[in-house]
Structures are given as C-alpha cells and as structure tokens.
Amino acid sequence: MRTVILLLMIAAIGYTLYNNATAEDVSVLKAGDKAPDFSLVDLEGNTHKLSDYKGQGVFLNFWGTWCKPCAKEMPAMDRQYEQFKDQGVQVLAVNIAQSEFEVQNFADQYKLSFPVVIDKTKSVMTAYNIIPLPTTVLVNPEGEIERVVTGEMTEQDIKGFMEEIKPE
C-alpha cells in the first residue's frame, strides 16, 4: 500500500514538473509595452485596426453585456467620448465573443456613439491577457500601453484617463 501511495506521489510531482517546464510563457502587458495590433469589425461592418489609430489615444475597453459594472460605465464612457473625440482620443469597445444580436441590443439600449467591435474568437482578449471584465487598456498616441485599468470606472476616472492619452 505504501508503495502505491509513493508511486502516485512521484507521478503527481513528475506531472507538475512537466507541466511547469512545458507551459507557455504568458507575458502580462504593462505600461510601456507596445500594444498588440489587431483588426476587428464593428456593428456597422467597418474594420478597426489598432495601428490605424497611431497618433491618437485609444481607450480600449473590454466588456460583456452580462457585466453589470460594464453597463454602469458605458454611458459615462460615451459622454466622455463625445468630449474627447475631436481632441484625438478614440474609444473602441471590445465585446468578448457574444452574438451580434446581443451586442447590437446593448449598444442601442445605451445609445453608444463610439465603435463597438466583437472579439468572436477571443484572440484580442488573449493577446492582451484580459481576465476580469471590465478591463480598459489605455494606448497612447505612440501605440504603447499607458495604463491597464481593471474594474468599474467612474466618469471622473474616465475623463482623467482620456486626458492621459490625449495627443499633445
């Protein structure tokens, strides 16, 4: 019986060591990193490529229709977008793999004026290592990550973050 338990423990330790040795290195994005480029289509059928926004600040918000904090901050994001869009700050709301019907209903309900795109394959979410929703990645005009914000933001937070990434 002791031999069986010992063999099970050795197997478990071996499996753990093997998994740790062969696991992919997942780099967590941080301020100063180059923002990974991507291309996603919005609800109107327009393609948005992050690199097309070079020279502008990008307020990249990852969200879901089921996410209560996401729903609370969307109207404030829209109001601030209206204030900052002519100052070189763009908003891209990246929905995580929900149906176009759900996302369109949400966008209509909140009368969102900024582009709403759907990350159908979760490839952008994976590239940015997004775990909690909402998460907002602030991309400066040089295409670098200025800040990563997790959790719900107030309207004052949003205004301050847009000021941070506004071109000079």
Short mmCIF file of C-alpha atoms in Angstrom, two decimals:
data_model
loop_
_atom_site.label_atom_id
_atom_site.label_comp_id
_atom_site.label_asym_id
_atom_site.label_seq_id
_atom_site.Cartn_x
_atom_site.Cartn_y
_atom_site.Cartn_z
CA MET A 1 0.00 0.00 0.00
CA ARG A 2 2.85 2.40 0.84
CA THR A 3 4.49 1.61 -2.49
CA VAL A 4 1.30 2.50 -4.38
CA ILE A 5 0.96 5.80 -2.49
CA LEU A 6 4.64 6.59 -3.09
CA LEU A 7 4.28 5.86 -6.82
CA LEU A 8 1.18 8.10 -7.02
CA MET A 9 3.06 10.94 -5.29
CA ILE A 10 6.05 10.55 -7.62
CA ALA A 11 3.72 10.55 -10.63
CA ALA A 12 1.94 13.70 -9.39
CA ILE A 13 5.23 15.51 -8.77
CA GLY A 14 6.52 14.44 -12.17
CA TYR A 15 3.35 15.64 -13.88
CA THR A 16 3.56 19.02 -12.11
CA LEU A 17 7.22 19.48 -13.07
CA TYR A 18 6.47 18.51 -16.68
CA ASN A 19 3.56 20.99 -16.92
CA ASN A 20 5.64 23.80 -15.45
CA ALA A 21 8.53 23.10 -17.82
CA THR A 22 6.36 22.98 -20.94
CA ALA A 23 3.84 25.72 -20.10
CA GLU A 24 3.67 28.66 -22.48
CA ASP A 25 5.10 31.88 -21.18
CA VAL A 26 2.19 34.29 -20.92
CA SER A 27 3.52 37.79 -20.67
CA VAL A 28 1.38 40.24 -18.79
CA LEU A 29 1.12 43.56 -20.58
CA LYS A 30 2.18 46.61 -18.65
CA ALA A 31 2.79 50.32 -19.11
CA GLY A 32 5.44 50.99 -21.74
CA ASP A 33 4.79 47.78 -23.74
CA LYS A 34 3.84 48.04 -27.41
CA ALA A 35 0.09 47.44 -27.72
CA PRO A 36 -0.56 44.30 -29.80
CA ASP A 37 -2.13 45.20 -33.13
CA PHE A 38 -5.46 43.67 -34.11
CA SER A 39 -8.24 44.04 -36.62
CA LEU A 40 -11.91 43.70 -35.66
CA VAL A 41 -15.20 44.61 -37.36
CA ASP A 42 -17.75 46.91 -35.72
CA LEU A 43 -21.53 46.61 -35.72
CA GLU A 44 -21.76 48.73 -38.90
CA GLY A 45 -19.33 46.47 -40.77
CA ASN A 46 -16.33 48.83 -40.57
CA THR A 47 -12.90 47.33 -39.85
CA HIS A 48 -10.91 48.81 -36.97
CA LYS A 49 -7.19 48.12 -36.84
CA LEU A 50 -5.38 49.45 -33.78
CA SER A 51 -2.37 50.57 -35.84
CA ASP A 52 -4.69 52.82 -37.90
CA TYR A 53 -5.11 54.97 -34.77
CA LYS A 54 -1.40 55.79 -34.44
CA GLY A 55 -1.06 59.43 -33.40
CA GLN A 56 -4.28 59.24 -31.37
CA GLY A 57 -5.01 57.98 -27.89
CA VAL A 58 -7.10 54.82 -27.78
CA PHE A 59 -9.38 53.96 -24.86
CA LEU A 60 -9.64 50.20 -25.39
CA ASN A 61 -12.46 48.82 -23.23
CA PHE A 62 -13.08 45.05 -22.92
CA TRP A 63 -16.61 44.22 -21.78
CA GLY A 64 -19.66 41.93 -21.88
CA THR A 65 -23.41 42.63 -21.98
CA TRP A 66 -23.94 40.49 -18.86
CA CYS A 67 -21.35 42.50 -16.89
CA LYS A 68 -23.11 44.94 -14.51
CA PRO A 69 -20.07 47.22 -13.97
CA CYS A 70 -19.60 47.34 -17.77
CA ALA A 71 -23.20 48.50 -18.23
CA LYS A 72 -22.78 51.14 -15.50
CA GLU A 73 -19.67 52.71 -17.05
CA MET A 74 -20.81 52.69 -20.71
CA PRO A 75 -22.97 55.86 -20.57
CA ALA A 76 -20.11 57.74 -18.87
CA MET A 77 -17.66 56.46 -21.48
CA ASP A 78 -19.99 57.67 -24.23
CA ARG A 79 -20.34 61.15 -22.70
CA GLN A 80 -16.56 61.49 -22.34
CA TYR A 81 -16.02 60.15 -25.87
CA GLU A 82 -18.21 62.99 -27.15
CA GLN A 83 -15.95 65.44 -25.27
CA PHE A 84 -12.62 63.94 -26.36
CA LYS A 85 -13.15 62.53 -29.88
CA ASP A 86 -12.26 65.85 -31.52
CA GLN A 87 -9.15 66.06 -29.32
CA GLY A 88 -7.63 62.85 -30.72
CA VAL A 89 -8.96 60.25 -28.26
CA GLN A 90 -10.81 57.26 -29.71
CA VAL A 91 -12.87 54.66 -27.89
CA LEU A 92 -13.03 51.05 -29.03
CA ALA A 93 -15.39 48.86 -27.03
CA VAL A 94 -14.32 45.23 -27.48
CA ASN A 95 -17.09 42.79 -26.65
CA ILE A 96 -15.91 39.31 -25.72
CA ALA A 97 -17.46 36.70 -28.05
CA GLN A 98 -21.15 37.44 -27.71
CA SER A 99 -23.69 37.34 -30.53
CA GLU A 100 -24.12 40.35 -32.77
CA PHE A 101 -27.80 40.45 -31.74
CA GLU A 102 -26.96 40.76 -28.01
CA VAL A 103 -24.27 43.37 -28.61
CA GLN A 104 -26.43 45.43 -31.00
CA ASN A 105 -29.32 45.45 -28.49
CA PHE A 106 -26.94 46.61 -25.75
CA ALA A 107 -25.43 49.36 -27.97
CA ASP A 108 -28.93 50.53 -28.97
CA GLN A 109 -30.18 50.48 -25.37
CA TYR A 110 -27.33 52.75 -24.23
CA LYS A 111 -27.26 54.77 -27.50
CA LEU A 112 -23.50 54.28 -27.83
CA SER A 113 -21.81 56.54 -30.37
CA PHE A 114 -18.32 55.02 -30.29
CA PRO A 115 -17.31 51.93 -32.29
CA VAL A 116 -18.35 48.60 -30.76
CA VAL A 117 -16.46 45.56 -32.06
CA ILE A 118 -16.85 41.87 -31.22
CA ASP A 119 -13.83 39.66 -30.49
CA LYS A 120 -15.55 36.49 -31.76
CA THR A 121 -12.55 34.20 -31.33
CA LYS A 122 -11.22 35.84 -28.14
CA SER A 123 -7.88 36.34 -29.91
CA VAL A 124 -7.61 40.01 -28.89
CA MET A 125 -8.63 39.15 -25.33
CA THR A 126 -5.87 36.52 -25.30
CA ALA A 127 -3.27 38.86 -26.84
CA TYR A 128 -3.99 41.44 -24.13
CA ASN A 129 -4.29 38.82 -21.34
CA ILE A 130 -7.69 40.15 -20.29
CA ILE A 131 -9.12 38.30 -17.31
CA PRO A 132 -11.66 40.35 -15.35
CA LEU A 133 -14.30 42.39 -17.13
CA PRO A 134 -14.38 45.27 -17.46
CA THR A 135 -10.75 45.94 -18.27
CA THR A 136 -9.59 49.07 -20.06
CA VAL A 137 -6.23 49.39 -21.78
CA LEU A 138 -5.09 52.97 -22.38
CA VAL A 139 -2.97 53.21 -25.53
CA ASN A 140 -1.00 56.42 -26.05
CA PRO A 141 -0.54 58.13 -29.46
CA GLU A 142 2.76 56.24 -29.96
CA GLY A 143 0.93 52.90 -29.76
CA GLU A 144 2.28 51.99 -26.32
CA ILE A 145 0.27 50.93 -23.30
CA GLU A 146 -0.02 53.84 -20.91
CA ARG A 147 -2.05 52.01 -18.26
CA VAL A 148 -4.24 48.93 -17.67
CA VAL A 149 -7.36 49.54 -15.57
CA THR A 150 -9.36 46.63 -14.19
CA GLY A 151 -12.82 47.01 -12.74
CA GLU A 152 -15.51 49.66 -12.94
CA MET A 153 -14.55 53.29 -13.56
CA THR A 154 -16.37 56.43 -12.52
CA GLU A 155 -16.98 59.22 -15.00
CA GLN A 156 -14.20 61.23 -13.32
CA ASP A 157 -11.83 58.26 -13.76
CA ILE A 158 -12.72 58.01 -17.45
CA LYS A 159 -12.21 61.74 -18.00
CA GLY A 160 -8.81 61.62 -16.29
CA PHE A 161 -7.71 58.56 -18.30
CA MET A 162 -8.74 60.20 -21.58
CA GLU A 163 -6.73 63.30 -20.58
CA GLU A 164 -3.75 60.97 -20.00
CA ILE A 165 -3.77 59.58 -23.55
CA LYS A 166 -4.80 62.74 -25.39
CA PRO A 167 -2.22 63.79 -28.00
CA GLU A 168 -0.31 66.96 -27.15
#
